[in-house]
Amino acid sequence: MNRFEKERAEMIDLLRQRGIKDEQLLKAMQRVEREQFVLPSFMNSAYDDNALPIASGQTISQPYTVAFQTEKLQVGKDLKVLEIGTGSGYQAAVLAEMGCRVFTIERHMELHLQARKLLEKLGYHVAARCGDGTVGWNEYAPYDGIVVTAAAPKVPQPLLDQLADGGRLVIPVGDLETQSIQVITRVRDKYESIEAHGFKFVPLIGKKGWSEK
Ligand code: SAM
């Protein structure tokens, strides 16, 4: 076992201790080489349970947050998932490892291009585009799961519209300081919501999100 494999196994143990139970998800996170998704200068910290800086002033989410949001999606093989906020591409890789059909949108061209190239190099089949994810990706809707990895001022209506019946939207909502993660399930034309507190995300910027400074 090399150094990164050992650190990855320790990260999985920590996620279990923190309450993550989905074995398919834990297996997927055991396989994705997180060190490939961080800046070279942060490789030594790739498996710390922290968010880390990436290009364009953004962050790769902390492993626990990735695990928490993904577990709440309750997705698996062949289910269609839309991610808003590709960032490094790490969460998209985790979803692809779980066998999901992954669609991901990033607003920064630099990050979009880097993540698309890396995901291809590592053999992950992910449909990625650059644009404003607050309006979703209607062309491939409906989705069994939509995960938003940046904080929204309120839930964007297009994302609710693009959920399949029984599908889940996992989205941090709040002000710029603290947010709660809302898990919204579509039941025909009704939406049922539960909340988890104590997370901090970068802002979701766009037509149905925050305005750019
Ligand atoms: N999922 C990412 C990963 O695994 O590295 C984490 C990404 S980071 C926490 C959130 C990302 O959302 C940033 O890269 C940011 O540029 C992006 N973002 C913010 N607003 C967006 C929008 N309206 N559409 C698409 N991406 C957006």
PDB file of C-alpha atoms and ligand atoms in Angstrom:
ATOM      1  CA  MET A   1       0.000   0.000   0.000  1.00  0.00           C
ATOM      2  CA  ASN A   2       1.539   3.358  -0.998  1.00  0.00           C
ATOM      3  CA  ARG A   3       1.341   6.505   1.124  1.00  0.00           C
ATOM      4  CA  PHE A   4      -1.754   7.954  -0.577  1.00  0.00           C
ATOM      5  CA  GLU A   5      -3.642   4.625  -0.401  1.00  0.00           C
ATOM      6  CA  LYS A   6      -2.904   4.493   3.330  1.00  0.00           C
ATOM      7  CA  GLU A   7      -4.096   8.076   3.843  1.00  0.00           C
ATOM      8  CA  ARG A   8      -7.210   7.348   1.775  1.00  0.00           C
ATOM      9  CA  ALA A   9      -8.033   4.346   3.971  1.00  0.00           C
ATOM     10  CA  GLU A  10      -7.640   6.578   7.051  1.00  0.00           C
ATOM     11  CA  MET A  11      -9.969   9.165   5.476  1.00  0.00           C
ATOM     12  CA  ILE A  12     -12.603   6.440   4.960  1.00  0.00           C
ATOM     13  CA  ASP A  13     -12.275   5.374   8.616  1.00  0.00           C
ATOM     14  CA  LEU A  14     -12.819   8.998   9.671  1.00  0.00           C
ATOM     15  CA  LEU A  15     -15.908   9.313   7.423  1.00  0.00           C
ATOM     16  CA  ARG A  16     -17.337   6.152   9.032  1.00  0.00           C
ATOM     17  CA  GLN A  17     -16.647   7.587  12.496  1.00  0.00           C
ATOM     18  CA  ARG A  18     -18.429  10.790  11.486  1.00  0.00           C
ATOM     19  CA  GLY A  19     -21.534   8.769  10.530  1.00  0.00           C
ATOM     20  CA  ILE A  20     -21.291   8.078   6.797  1.00  0.00           C
ATOM     21  CA  LYS A  21     -22.838   4.639   6.201  1.00  0.00           C
ATOM     22  CA  ASP A  22     -23.400   4.221   2.448  1.00  0.00           C
ATOM     23  CA  GLU A  23     -20.969   1.424   1.512  1.00  0.00           C
ATOM     24  CA  GLN A  24     -21.130   2.119  -2.241  1.00  0.00           C
ATOM     25  CA  LEU A  25     -20.166   5.722  -1.560  1.00  0.00           C
ATOM     26  CA  LEU A  26     -17.341   4.769   0.827  1.00  0.00           C
ATOM     27  CA  LYS A  27     -16.017   2.253  -1.736  1.00  0.00           C
ATOM     28  CA  ALA A  28     -16.126   4.945  -4.424  1.00  0.00           C
ATOM     29  CA  MET A  29     -14.256   7.429  -2.206  1.00  0.00           C
ATOM     30  CA  GLN A  30     -11.726   4.671  -1.465  1.00  0.00           C
ATOM     31  CA  ARG A  31     -11.041   4.423  -5.207  1.00  0.00           C
ATOM     32  CA  VAL A  32     -10.865   8.103  -6.245  1.00  0.00           C
ATOM     33  CA  GLU A  33      -7.333   9.522  -6.059  1.00  0.00           C
ATOM     34  CA  ARG A  34      -8.038  12.822  -4.332  1.00  0.00           C
ATOM     35  CA  GLU A  35      -4.365  13.830  -4.592  1.00  0.00           C
ATOM     36  CA  GLN A  36      -4.905  14.217  -8.368  1.00  0.00           C
ATOM     37  CA  PHE A  37      -7.613  16.870  -7.826  1.00  0.00           C
ATOM     38  CA  VAL A  38      -5.693  19.248  -5.539  1.00  0.00           C
ATOM     39  CA  LEU A  39      -2.994  21.765  -6.456  1.00  0.00           C
ATOM     40  CA  PRO A  40       0.486  20.132  -6.476  1.00  0.00           C
ATOM     41  CA  SER A  41       1.514  22.298  -3.509  1.00  0.00           C
ATOM     42  CA  PHE A  42      -1.374  20.817  -1.439  1.00  0.00           C
ATOM     43  CA  MET A  43      -0.801  17.123  -2.325  1.00  0.00           C
ATOM     44  CA  ASN A  44       0.521  16.425   1.163  1.00  0.00           C
ATOM     45  CA  SER A  45      -2.798  17.597   2.623  1.00  0.00           C
ATOM     46  CA  ALA A  46      -5.022  15.850   0.040  1.00  0.00           C
ATOM     47  CA  TYR A  47      -6.510  13.473   2.625  1.00  0.00           C
ATOM     48  CA  ASP A  48      -6.940  15.924   5.493  1.00  0.00           C
ATOM     49  CA  ASP A  49     -10.629  16.479   6.253  1.00  0.00           C
ATOM     50  CA  ASN A  50     -10.462  20.076   5.007  1.00  0.00           C
ATOM     51  CA  ALA A  51     -11.508  22.148   2.018  1.00  0.00           C
ATOM     52  CA  LEU A  52      -8.410  23.166   0.005  1.00  0.00           C
ATOM     53  CA  PRO A  53      -7.795  25.994  -2.472  1.00  0.00           C
ATOM     54  CA  ILE A  54      -7.980  25.260  -6.215  1.00  0.00           C
ATOM     55  CA  ALA A  55      -7.668  27.586  -9.248  1.00  0.00           C
ATOM     56  CA  SER A  56      -9.924  30.645  -9.835  1.00  0.00           C
ATOM     57  CA  GLY A  57     -10.067  31.401  -6.081  1.00  0.00           C
ATOM     58  CA  GLN A  58     -12.362  28.400  -5.441  1.00  0.00           C
ATOM     59  CA  THR A  59     -12.086  25.317  -3.211  1.00  0.00           C
ATOM     60  CA  ILE A  60     -12.327  21.543  -3.395  1.00  0.00           C
ATOM     61  CA  SER A  61     -14.924  20.663  -0.736  1.00  0.00           C
ATOM     62  CA  GLN A  62     -13.854  18.858   2.427  1.00  0.00           C
ATOM     63  CA  PRO A  63     -14.183  15.037   2.136  1.00  0.00           C
ATOM     64  CA  TYR A  64     -16.877  14.897   4.853  1.00  0.00           C
ATOM     65  CA  THR A  65     -18.997  17.482   2.989  1.00  0.00           C
ATOM     66  CA  VAL A  66     -18.642  15.539  -0.285  1.00  0.00           C
ATOM     67  CA  ALA A  67     -19.632  12.332   1.521  1.00  0.00           C
ATOM     68  CA  PHE A  68     -22.520  13.977   3.401  1.00  0.00           C
ATOM     69  CA  GLN A  69     -24.025  15.599   0.303  1.00  0.00           C
ATOM     70  CA  THR A  70     -23.568  12.474  -1.830  1.00  0.00           C
ATOM     71  CA  GLU A  71     -25.111  10.203   0.809  1.00  0.00           C
ATOM     72  CA  LYS A  72     -28.153  12.478   1.001  1.00  0.00           C
ATOM     73  CA  LEU A  73     -28.648  12.174  -2.776  1.00  0.00           C
ATOM     74  CA  GLN A  74     -29.292   8.409  -2.387  1.00  0.00           C
ATOM     75  CA  VAL A  75     -28.124   7.672  -5.917  1.00  0.00           C
ATOM     76  CA  GLY A  76     -26.369   4.684  -7.440  1.00  0.00           C
ATOM     77  CA  LYS A  77     -25.701   2.776 -10.618  1.00  0.00           C
ATOM     78  CA  ASP A  78     -27.195   4.203 -13.820  1.00  0.00           C
ATOM     79  CA  LEU A  79     -29.033   7.018 -12.052  1.00  0.00           C
ATOM     80  CA  LYS A  80     -28.706  10.440 -13.620  1.00  0.00           C
ATOM     81  CA  VAL A  81     -27.066  13.121 -11.473  1.00  0.00           C
ATOM     82  CA  LEU A  82     -26.464  16.809 -12.151  1.00  0.00           C
ATOM     83  CA  GLU A  83     -23.725  18.568 -10.173  1.00  0.00           C
ATOM     84  CA  ILE A  84     -23.633  22.374 -10.016  1.00  0.00           C
ATOM     85  CA  GLY A  85     -20.081  23.541  -9.280  1.00  0.00           C
ATOM     86  CA  THR A  86     -17.585  21.125 -10.886  1.00  0.00           C
ATOM     87  CA  GLY A  87     -14.615  22.837  -9.205  1.00  0.00           C
ATOM     88  CA  SER A  88     -11.747  20.333  -9.231  1.00  0.00           C
ATOM     89  CA  GLY A  89     -13.935  17.502 -10.601  1.00  0.00           C
ATOM     90  CA  TYR A  90     -13.505  15.420  -7.419  1.00  0.00           C
ATOM     91  CA  GLN A  91     -17.181  15.025  -6.524  1.00  0.00           C
ATOM     92  CA  ALA A  92     -18.032  14.255 -10.161  1.00  0.00           C
ATOM     93  CA  ALA A  93     -15.397  11.479 -10.056  1.00  0.00           C
ATOM     94  CA  VAL A  94     -16.924  10.051  -6.846  1.00  0.00           C
ATOM     95  CA  LEU A  95     -20.383   9.998  -8.467  1.00  0.00           C
ATOM     96  CA  ALA A  96     -18.954   8.386 -11.621  1.00  0.00           C
ATOM     97  CA  GLU A  97     -17.217   5.724  -9.464  1.00  0.00           C
ATOM     98  CA  MET A  98     -20.656   4.960  -7.955  1.00  0.00           C
ATOM     99  CA  GLY A  99     -21.881   4.181 -11.484  1.00  0.00           C
ATOM    100  CA  CYS A 100     -24.002   7.328 -11.860  1.00  0.00           C
ATOM    101  CA  ARG A 101     -24.485   9.068 -15.202  1.00  0.00           C
ATOM    102  CA  VAL A 102     -22.903  12.393 -14.288  1.00  0.00           C
ATOM    103  CA  PHE A 103     -23.569  15.869 -15.718  1.00  0.00           C
ATOM    104  CA  THR A 104     -21.645  18.774 -14.220  1.00  0.00           C
ATOM    105  CA  ILE A 105     -21.567  22.543 -14.720  1.00  0.00           C
ATOM    106  CA  GLU A 106     -18.870  25.038 -13.688  1.00  0.00           C
ATOM    107  CA  ARG A 107     -19.010  28.812 -14.217  1.00  0.00           C
ATOM    108  CA  HIS A 108     -15.218  29.351 -14.369  1.00  0.00           C
ATOM    109  CA  MET A 109     -13.796  28.358 -17.751  1.00  0.00           C
ATOM    110  CA  GLU A 110     -10.353  27.669 -16.258  1.00  0.00           C
ATOM    111  CA  LEU A 111     -11.763  25.147 -13.754  1.00  0.00           C
ATOM    112  CA  HIS A 112     -14.133  23.616 -16.301  1.00  0.00           C
ATOM    113  CA  LEU A 113     -11.289  22.945 -18.758  1.00  0.00           C
ATOM    114  CA  GLN A 114      -8.913  21.596 -16.090  1.00  0.00           C
ATOM    115  CA  ALA A 115     -11.535  19.327 -14.529  1.00  0.00           C
ATOM    116  CA  ARG A 116     -12.753  18.002 -17.890  1.00  0.00           C
ATOM    117  CA  LYS A 117      -9.191  17.160 -18.936  1.00  0.00           C
ATOM    118  CA  LEU A 118      -8.389  15.456 -15.617  1.00  0.00           C
ATOM    119  CA  LEU A 119     -11.627  13.437 -15.554  1.00  0.00           C
ATOM    120  CA  GLU A 120     -10.917  12.237 -19.113  1.00  0.00           C
ATOM    121  CA  LYS A 121      -7.315  11.358 -18.240  1.00  0.00           C
ATOM    122  CA  LEU A 122      -8.480   9.299 -15.243  1.00  0.00           C
ATOM    123  CA  GLY A 123     -11.058   7.493 -17.399  1.00  0.00           C
ATOM    124  CA  TYR A 124     -14.243   8.980 -15.906  1.00  0.00           C
ATOM    125  CA  HIS A 125     -17.158   9.461 -18.317  1.00  0.00           C
ATOM    126  CA  VAL A 126     -18.707  12.739 -17.239  1.00  0.00           C
ATOM    127  CA  ALA A 127     -20.599  15.306 -19.334  1.00  0.00           C
ATOM    128  CA  ALA A 128     -19.158  18.694 -18.352  1.00  0.00           C
ATOM    129  CA  ARG A 129     -19.966  22.179 -19.497  1.00  0.00           C
ATOM    130  CA  CYS A 130     -19.074  25.745 -18.612  1.00  0.00           C
ATOM    131  CA  GLY A 131     -22.017  27.998 -17.707  1.00  0.00           C
ATOM    132  CA  ASP A 132     -24.450  29.208 -15.078  1.00  0.00           C
ATOM    133  CA  GLY A 133     -25.671  26.160 -13.158  1.00  0.00           C
ATOM    134  CA  THR A 134     -28.414  28.103 -11.361  1.00  0.00           C
ATOM    135  CA  VAL A 135     -30.599  27.488 -14.429  1.00  0.00           C
ATOM    136  CA  GLY A 136     -29.693  23.775 -14.505  1.00  0.00           C
ATOM    137  CA  TRP A 137     -29.135  21.744 -17.703  1.00  0.00           C
ATOM    138  CA  ASN A 138     -32.604  21.327 -19.140  1.00  0.00           C
ATOM    139  CA  GLU A 139     -31.519  19.363 -22.202  1.00  0.00           C
ATOM    140  CA  TYR A 140     -30.809  16.201 -20.134  1.00  0.00           C
ATOM    141  CA  ALA A 141     -33.493  16.656 -17.438  1.00  0.00           C
ATOM    142  CA  PRO A 142     -35.082  15.077 -15.474  1.00  0.00           C
ATOM    143  CA  TYR A 143     -32.382  14.084 -12.963  1.00  0.00           C
ATOM    144  CA  ASP A 144     -32.598  11.501 -10.174  1.00  0.00           C
ATOM    145  CA  GLY A 145     -30.314  13.715  -8.130  1.00  0.00           C
ATOM    146  CA  ILE A 146     -29.011  17.279  -8.261  1.00  0.00           C
ATOM    147  CA  VAL A 147     -26.160  18.334  -5.980  1.00  0.00           C
ATOM    148  CA  VAL A 148     -25.150  21.964  -5.627  1.00  0.00           C
ATOM    149  CA  THR A 149     -21.656  22.519  -4.208  1.00  0.00           C
ATOM    150  CA  ALA A 150     -21.867  26.302  -3.679  1.00  0.00           C
ATOM    151  CA  ALA A 151     -24.170  28.288  -1.369  1.00  0.00           C
ATOM    152  CA  ALA A 152     -27.396  29.720  -2.812  1.00  0.00           C
ATOM    153  CA  PRO A 153     -29.449  32.625  -1.377  1.00  0.00           C
ATOM    154  CA  LYS A 154     -32.586  30.571  -2.160  1.00  0.00           C
ATOM    155  CA  VAL A 155     -33.430  27.363  -4.001  1.00  0.00           C
ATOM    156  CA  PRO A 156     -33.328  28.024  -7.778  1.00  0.00           C
ATOM    157  CA  GLN A 157     -36.708  27.071  -9.284  1.00  0.00           C
ATOM    158  CA  PRO A 158     -35.173  25.566 -12.480  1.00  0.00           C
ATOM    159  CA  LEU A 159     -33.391  22.943 -10.346  1.00  0.00           C
ATOM    160  CA  LEU A 160     -36.688  21.925  -8.714  1.00  0.00           C
ATOM    161  CA  ASP A 161     -38.308  21.751 -12.157  1.00  0.00           C
ATOM    162  CA  GLN A 162     -35.532  19.517 -13.479  1.00  0.00           C
ATOM    163  CA  LEU A 163     -35.879  16.858 -10.726  1.00  0.00           C
ATOM    164  CA  ALA A 164     -37.432  13.505 -11.623  1.00  0.00           C
ATOM    165  CA  ASP A 165     -40.365  12.254  -9.536  1.00  0.00           C
ATOM    166  CA  GLY A 166     -38.708  10.775  -6.416  1.00  0.00           C
ATOM    167  CA  GLY A 167     -35.471  12.647  -7.188  1.00  0.00           C
ATOM    168  CA  ARG A 168     -33.511  14.665  -4.589  1.00  0.00           C
ATOM    169  CA  LEU A 169     -31.926  18.085  -4.668  1.00  0.00           C
ATOM    170  CA  VAL A 170     -29.110  18.604  -2.130  1.00  0.00           C
ATOM    171  CA  ILE A 171     -28.252  22.276  -1.836  1.00  0.00           C
ATOM    172  CA  PRO A 172     -26.641  24.619   0.716  1.00  0.00           C
ATOM    173  CA  VAL A 173     -28.912  27.624   1.309  1.00  0.00           C
ATOM    174  CA  GLY A 174     -28.314  30.635   3.536  1.00  0.00           C
ATOM    175  CA  ASP A 175     -26.378  33.884   3.761  1.00  0.00           C
ATOM    176  CA  LEU A 176     -22.709  34.277   2.804  1.00  0.00           C
ATOM    177  CA  GLU A 177     -21.501  33.295   6.293  1.00  0.00           C
ATOM    178  CA  THR A 178     -23.381  30.120   7.204  1.00  0.00           C
ATOM    179  CA  GLN A 179     -25.717  27.836   5.395  1.00  0.00           C
ATOM    180  CA  SER A 180     -27.794  24.751   6.031  1.00  0.00           C
ATOM    181  CA  ILE A 181     -27.889  21.911   3.547  1.00  0.00           C
ATOM    182  CA  GLN A 182     -31.434  21.352   2.324  1.00  0.00           C
ATOM    183  CA  VAL A 183     -32.415  17.920   1.049  1.00  0.00           C
ATOM    184  CA  ILE A 184     -35.511  18.337  -1.106  1.00  0.00           C
ATOM    185  CA  THR A 185     -37.383  15.330  -2.472  1.00  0.00           C
ATOM    186  CA  ARG A 186     -39.818  15.686  -5.336  1.00  0.00           C
ATOM    187  CA  VAL A 187     -43.026  13.699  -4.935  1.00  0.00           C
ATOM    188  CA  ARG A 188     -44.935  14.350  -8.168  1.00  0.00           C
ATOM    189  CA  ASP A 189     -45.525  18.133  -8.010  1.00  0.00           C
ATOM    190  CA  LYS A 190     -44.841  18.469  -4.287  1.00  0.00           C
ATOM    191  CA  TYR A 191     -41.478  19.026  -2.618  1.00  0.00           C
ATOM    192  CA  GLU A 192     -40.540  17.689   0.831  1.00  0.00           C
ATOM    193  CA  SER A 193     -37.580  19.297   2.542  1.00  0.00           C
ATOM    194  CA  ILE A 194     -35.267  18.473   5.488  1.00  0.00           C
ATOM    195  CA  GLU A 195     -32.271  20.499   6.693  1.00  0.00           C
ATOM    196  CA  ALA A 196     -28.794  19.894   8.141  1.00  0.00           C
ATOM    197  CA  HIS A 197     -26.873  22.748   9.755  1.00  0.00           C
ATOM    198  CA  GLY A 198     -23.297  23.917  10.177  1.00  0.00           C
ATOM    199  CA  PHE A 199     -21.736  24.008   6.703  1.00  0.00           C
ATOM    200  CA  LYS A 200     -19.792  26.745   4.926  1.00  0.00           C
ATOM    201  CA  PHE A 201     -19.576  26.948   1.113  1.00  0.00           C
ATOM    202  CA  VAL A 202     -18.307  29.378  -1.529  1.00  0.00           C
ATOM    203  CA  PRO A 203     -21.169  31.419  -3.112  1.00  0.00           C
ATOM    204  CA  LEU A 204     -23.315  30.157  -5.990  1.00  0.00           C
ATOM    205  CA  ILE A 205     -23.106  33.056  -8.438  1.00  0.00           C
ATOM    206  CA  GLY A 206     -25.590  33.385 -11.298  1.00  0.00           C
ATOM    207  CA  LYS A 207     -28.987  34.410 -12.634  1.00  0.00           C
ATOM    208  CA  LYS A 208     -30.844  32.566  -9.825  1.00  0.00           C
ATOM    209  CA  GLY A 209     -27.976  32.875  -7.299  1.00  0.00           C
ATOM    210  CA  TRP A 210     -25.819  35.670  -5.808  1.00  0.00           C
ATOM    211  CA  SER A 211     -24.712  38.572  -8.013  1.00  0.00           C
ATOM    212  CA  GLU A 212     -21.033  38.854  -8.863  1.00  0.00           C
ATOM    213  CA  LYS A 213     -19.217  41.596  -6.868  1.00  0.00           C
TER     214      LYS A 213
HETATM  215  N1  SAM B   1     -17.602  19.947  -6.345  1.00  0.00           N
HETATM  216  C1  SAM B   1     -16.331  20.631  -6.329  1.00  0.00           C
HETATM  217  C2  SAM B   1     -15.163  19.725  -6.168  1.00  0.00           C
HETATM  218  O1  SAM B   1     -15.352  18.503  -5.974  1.00  0.00           O
HETATM  219  O2  SAM B   1     -14.027  20.214  -6.261  1.00  0.00           O
HETATM  220  C3  SAM B   1     -16.327  21.706  -5.277  1.00  0.00           C
HETATM  221  C4  SAM B   1     -16.478  23.007  -5.875  1.00  0.00           C
HETATM  222  S1  SAM B   1     -16.462  24.506  -5.022  1.00  0.00           S
HETATM  223  C5  SAM B   1     -16.836  24.213  -3.367  1.00  0.00           C
HETATM  224  C6  SAM B   1     -17.937  25.246  -5.727  1.00  0.00           C
HETATM  225  C7  SAM B   1     -17.832  25.558  -7.182  1.00  0.00           C
HETATM  226  O3  SAM B   1     -19.087  26.115  -7.610  1.00  0.00           O
HETATM  227  C8  SAM B   1     -16.767  26.581  -7.552  1.00  0.00           C
HETATM  228  O4  SAM B   1     -15.855  26.013  -8.439  1.00  0.00           O
HETATM  229  C9  SAM B   1     -17.556  27.737  -8.181  1.00  0.00           C
HETATM  230  O5  SAM B   1     -16.884  28.374  -9.231  1.00  0.00           O
HETATM  231  C10 SAM B   1     -18.797  27.004  -8.674  1.00  0.00           C
HETATM  232  N2  SAM B   1     -19.969  27.850  -8.945  1.00  0.00           N
HETATM  233  C11 SAM B   1     -20.438  28.928  -8.244  1.00  0.00           C
HETATM  234  N3  SAM B   1     -21.553  29.417  -8.824  1.00  0.00           N
HETATM  235  C12 SAM B   1     -21.801  28.620  -9.908  1.00  0.00           C
HETATM  236  C13 SAM B   1     -22.819  28.610 -10.902  1.00  0.00           C
HETATM  237  N4  SAM B   1     -23.825  29.484 -10.915  1.00  0.00           N
HETATM  238  N5  SAM B   1     -22.764  27.641 -11.858  1.00  0.00           N
HETATM  239  C14 SAM B   1     -21.769  26.717 -11.871  1.00  0.00           C
HETATM  240  N6  SAM B   1     -20.767  26.695 -10.969  1.00  0.00           N
HETATM  241  C15 SAM B   1     -20.792  27.624  -9.987  1.00  0.00           C
END
